[in-house]
Amino acid sequence: MKKDFLCLTDWSLEELEQIFALTRELKEKQKRGEEHHLLKGKTLAMIFEKSSTRTRVSFEVGMYQLGGHALFLHSGTTQLGRGEPIKDTGRVMARYCDGIMIRTFSQQGVEELARCSEVPVINGLTDMYHPCQLMADLFTVIEHKGNYRDLAYCWIGDGNNMANSWINAATVFGFELRVATPKGYEAHPEVVERAKKLGARVLYTNDPAEAARGAHVLNTDVWASMGQEAEQKQREQAFAGFQINADIVKLADPGCIVLHCLPAHRDEEITDEVIEGPHSVVFDEAENRMHVQKAIMATLLG
């Protein structure tokens, strides 16, 4: 039976830890220059309705390193851009390709695509979730801290798809998470409610200092995500004080690490000083997108 990668809470702790183990193995092979063609002859359709840098390159290069082939399909140059239902696209792509990755707006659209597709579907980002990025973030934590357990995680900023994904991760992996957002910009209530029902250890606050105090991992994202550019000025006012800067880092654990999924608006949600400073592991995190996604593709398509 085929399995999709749409949301972290669809997967068990054991399954996700197996992906981390495979990520480590594949990353070591790649660093040693060893071939690891687990997907030789396989093809991945990559559907983009949102612009991309890291997602496209990491999936495309990763698929190549696995011995397969990736096809870039932008909605503006496909029939999706002319109104073809996504379920029709999914049915056809499943007859050509071995898997589909999609980066789009609607989580419901991704779920519909997965229902109608006979091959695995990977969520490359929606407005609701960004599970591949979250797996890369946690793998980076494991590399720098030895494991993801017994750590306090802090999210400062918008209650966006990344905040939702961190809450999902706290639910599955069981770590402590503090989420600091301005009033009116909280994480999605459905995600919050599910986490509460499942006993996740998540503190929700409107005070960044409360969230950061003693934290081992600090994390943020842009204040205005794709599709919210018209709100930029309004959000700059609402998010004043919700910046990861030297003062916030001083409140955290002395050995803390700082994450950002990129692209960053330097000196808005995070200062240039911090992203270039000794606590930052942002570019290790960006690299790990490729390694984690290779493990996800190998798990689903292999």
XYZ file of C-alpha atoms in Angstrom:
302
model
C 0.000 0.000 0.000
C 1.428 3.381 -0.978
C 2.187 5.988 1.699
C 2.334 9.764 1.366
C 4.348 12.397 3.231
C 1.800 15.165 3.794
C 1.940 15.935 7.536
C 4.197 14.758 10.367
C 1.297 13.481 12.471
C 0.454 10.970 9.719
C 3.670 9.125 10.650
C 4.710 7.305 13.805
C 7.739 8.196 15.915
C 9.423 4.941 14.886
C 8.873 5.628 11.166
C 10.278 9.161 11.408
C 13.318 7.982 13.353
C 13.943 5.426 10.599
C 13.994 8.316 8.121
C 16.616 10.052 10.287
C 18.727 6.880 10.329
C 18.532 6.602 6.542
C 19.317 10.314 6.207
C 22.517 9.829 8.189
C 23.515 6.829 6.063
C 22.848 8.591 2.753
C 24.599 11.785 3.854
C 27.707 9.823 4.824
C 27.706 8.001 1.485
C 27.367 11.272 -0.409
C 30.206 12.879 1.558
C 32.440 9.885 0.777
C 31.514 10.070 -2.908
C 29.872 6.622 -2.853
C 27.055 5.902 -5.276
C 23.710 5.228 -3.610
C 21.354 4.717 -6.529
C 18.379 3.500 -4.516
C 15.947 4.995 -7.037
C 17.660 4.059 -10.290
C 15.200 4.415 -13.157
C 12.593 6.172 -10.988
C 11.022 9.518 -11.871
C 9.653 12.244 -9.590
C 7.179 14.840 -10.875
C 7.710 18.162 -9.069
C 4.668 20.464 -9.248
C 5.256 24.078 -8.225
C 2.489 26.608 -7.669
C 4.775 28.665 -5.403
C 8.225 30.017 -6.195
C 11.157 28.063 -4.846
C 14.926 27.928 -4.461
C 15.865 25.299 -1.876
C 12.899 22.983 -2.466
C 13.464 22.675 -6.191
C 17.241 22.319 -6.055
C 17.286 19.927 -3.083
C 14.695 17.582 -4.564
C 16.148 17.709 -8.065
C 19.766 17.163 -7.015
C 18.716 14.609 -4.420
C 16.779 12.576 -6.959
C 19.797 12.664 -9.297
C 22.097 11.428 -6.528
C 19.654 8.562 -5.884
C 19.979 7.558 -9.551
C 16.546 8.835 -10.557
C 15.175 11.771 -12.516
C 13.093 14.779 -11.432
C 10.770 16.788 -13.674
C 10.084 20.467 -12.887
C 6.458 21.401 -13.626
C 5.375 24.986 -12.948
C 1.637 25.556 -12.743
C 1.919 28.589 -15.033
C 3.254 26.450 -17.861
C 1.057 23.375 -17.324
C -2.644 22.699 -17.645
C -3.045 23.379 -13.914
C -2.570 27.030 -14.807
C -5.506 26.771 -17.221
C -7.865 25.275 -14.668
C -7.293 21.514 -14.892
C -8.462 19.918 -11.611
C -5.557 18.773 -9.499
C -7.093 15.318 -9.225
C -6.853 14.933 -13.013
C -3.223 16.030 -12.998
C -2.516 13.568 -10.201
C -4.099 10.632 -12.011
C -2.087 11.300 -15.157
C 1.229 11.978 -13.383
C 0.811 8.663 -11.533
C 0.766 6.879 -14.897
C 4.007 8.554 -15.991
C 5.999 8.914 -12.772
C 6.864 6.972 -9.625
C 6.151 9.825 -7.218
C 4.890 13.400 -7.004
C 6.217 16.311 -4.964
C 4.030 19.414 -4.811
C 4.689 22.913 -3.434
C 1.441 24.855 -3.324
C -0.990 26.912 -1.249
C -3.789 24.586 -0.164
C -3.250 21.621 2.153
C -6.662 20.363 1.043
C -5.428 20.377 -2.556
C -2.404 18.267 -1.617
C -4.612 15.815 0.246
C -6.950 15.563 -2.748
C -3.958 14.968 -5.012
C -2.786 12.155 -2.723
C -6.237 10.539 -2.665
C -6.425 10.503 -6.450
C -2.826 9.501 -7.128
C -1.717 5.879 -7.205
C 1.895 6.901 -6.456
C 3.304 8.537 -3.286
C 2.809 12.283 -2.856
C 5.262 14.470 -0.895
C 4.234 17.822 0.560
C 6.988 20.261 -0.449
C 5.134 23.097 1.343
C 1.599 24.350 1.804
C 0.198 27.314 3.705
C -0.622 24.834 6.504
C 2.454 22.595 6.814
C 6.099 22.249 5.786
C 7.006 18.723 6.987
C 10.175 18.238 4.914
C 11.675 21.420 6.342
C 10.806 20.362 9.869
C 12.528 16.999 9.381
C 15.627 18.820 8.118
C 15.498 21.105 11.159
C 15.335 18.208 13.603
C 18.077 16.298 11.805
C 20.261 19.403 12.144
C 19.493 19.495 15.871
C 20.513 15.819 16.134
C 23.820 16.550 14.371
C 24.680 19.483 16.635
C 23.170 18.316 19.936
C 23.532 14.542 19.660
C 19.767 13.930 19.749
C 16.486 15.822 19.710
C 15.329 14.674 23.169
C 15.562 16.513 26.490
C 15.818 19.877 24.761
C 13.642 22.978 24.995
C 12.634 24.394 21.615
C 11.493 27.952 21.016
C 9.524 29.391 18.095
C 9.329 33.186 17.838
C 7.278 34.845 15.107
C 4.289 34.082 12.937
C 1.915 31.198 13.623
C 2.474 30.010 10.058
C 3.079 26.655 8.380
C 6.411 26.277 10.180
C 4.887 27.012 13.585
C 2.158 24.470 12.818
C 4.783 21.921 11.810
C 6.808 22.505 14.987
C 3.679 21.907 17.058
C 3.066 18.691 15.112
C 6.672 17.675 15.747
C 6.335 18.294 19.483
C 3.238 16.091 19.375
C 4.999 13.187 17.637
C 8.517 13.444 19.117
C 7.485 14.490 22.619
C 9.902 17.383 23.211
C 9.148 20.656 24.997
C 8.174 23.561 22.720
C 7.437 27.225 23.461
C 5.591 29.174 20.747
C 5.668 32.982 20.972
C 3.450 34.852 18.512
C 1.858 38.321 18.517
C -1.812 38.453 19.440
C -3.896 37.666 16.383
C -1.091 35.721 14.677
C -1.306 32.463 16.614
C -0.830 28.993 15.127
C -3.794 27.294 13.460
C -6.437 26.404 16.078
C -6.957 22.922 14.607
C -3.252 22.156 15.083
C -3.241 23.599 18.605
C -6.324 21.642 19.618
C -4.977 18.342 18.271
C -1.694 18.862 20.117
C -3.550 19.542 23.371
C -5.694 16.426 22.972
C -2.597 14.293 22.391
C -0.781 15.722 25.414
C 1.953 17.676 23.609
C 4.206 19.760 25.856
C 3.645 23.136 24.181
C 3.557 26.550 25.846
C 1.740 29.286 23.903
C 2.674 32.854 24.778
C 2.756 36.395 23.420
C 6.084 37.059 25.165
C 9.244 36.164 23.177
C 11.427 36.410 26.286
C 9.309 33.821 28.100
C 9.669 31.440 25.163
C 13.419 31.973 24.748
C 14.512 31.725 28.383
C 16.778 28.667 28.743
C 15.877 27.302 25.285
C 18.347 25.029 23.518
C 16.953 25.690 20.024
C 15.747 29.096 18.770
C 13.774 29.222 15.556
C 11.929 31.759 13.422
C 10.675 32.544 9.906
C 9.734 35.599 7.872
C 6.930 37.766 9.221
C 5.059 37.765 5.901
C 4.993 34.455 4.029
C 4.387 33.983 0.299
C 0.971 35.386 -0.557
C 1.024 37.830 2.379
C 3.270 40.491 0.843
C 0.442 43.062 0.919
C 0.408 42.742 4.726
C 4.127 43.469 5.104
C 3.829 46.948 6.656
C 1.009 45.890 8.988
C 2.998 42.853 10.073
C 6.156 44.864 10.699
C 4.211 46.825 13.321
C 2.537 43.756 14.840
C 5.807 41.793 15.047
C 7.952 44.543 16.547
C 9.783 42.840 19.419
C 9.428 39.341 17.899
C 12.950 39.258 16.539
C 15.732 36.781 17.247
C 18.573 39.107 18.182
C 21.543 39.169 20.550
C 19.331 39.942 23.554
C 17.070 36.950 22.860
C 20.082 34.676 22.336
C 21.475 35.770 25.735
C 18.247 34.592 27.391
C 18.585 31.133 25.845
C 20.888 28.310 26.939
C 24.563 29.311 26.453
C 25.019 26.448 23.990
C 21.846 27.148 22.037
C 21.590 26.816 18.284
C 19.614 29.094 15.967
C 17.527 27.858 13.041
C 15.828 29.659 10.150
C 14.254 27.852 7.185
C 15.253 30.642 4.740
C 14.870 32.902 2.882
C 15.547 35.342 5.716
C 14.702 39.027 5.855
C 17.808 40.007 7.762
C 17.301 42.553 10.519
C 13.553 41.911 10.513
C 12.712 38.536 12.092
C 16.404 37.771 12.728
C 19.417 40.039 12.880
C 22.356 39.724 10.535
C 24.553 39.452 13.619
C 22.759 36.314 14.818
C 22.407 34.553 11.465
C 26.161 35.052 10.895
C 27.055 34.375 14.523
C 28.427 31.339 16.396
C 25.007 29.973 17.406
C 23.673 29.866 13.845
C 23.401 26.496 12.064
C 21.176 27.909 9.334
C 23.263 26.741 6.389
C 23.768 23.231 7.788
C 19.976 23.219 8.113
C 19.562 24.283 4.481
C 21.927 21.545 3.288
C 20.053 18.942 5.290
C 16.887 19.593 3.300
C 18.460 17.558 0.513
C 19.679 14.709 2.700
C 16.382 14.318 4.564
C 14.332 14.510 1.380
C 16.511 11.833 -0.209
C 15.638 9.570 2.715
C 11.938 10.406 2.370
C 11.998 9.715 -1.375
C 13.927 6.469 -0.908
C 11.432 5.381 1.770
C 8.365 6.148 -0.338
C 9.562 5.302 -3.849
C 12.127 2.605 -3.158
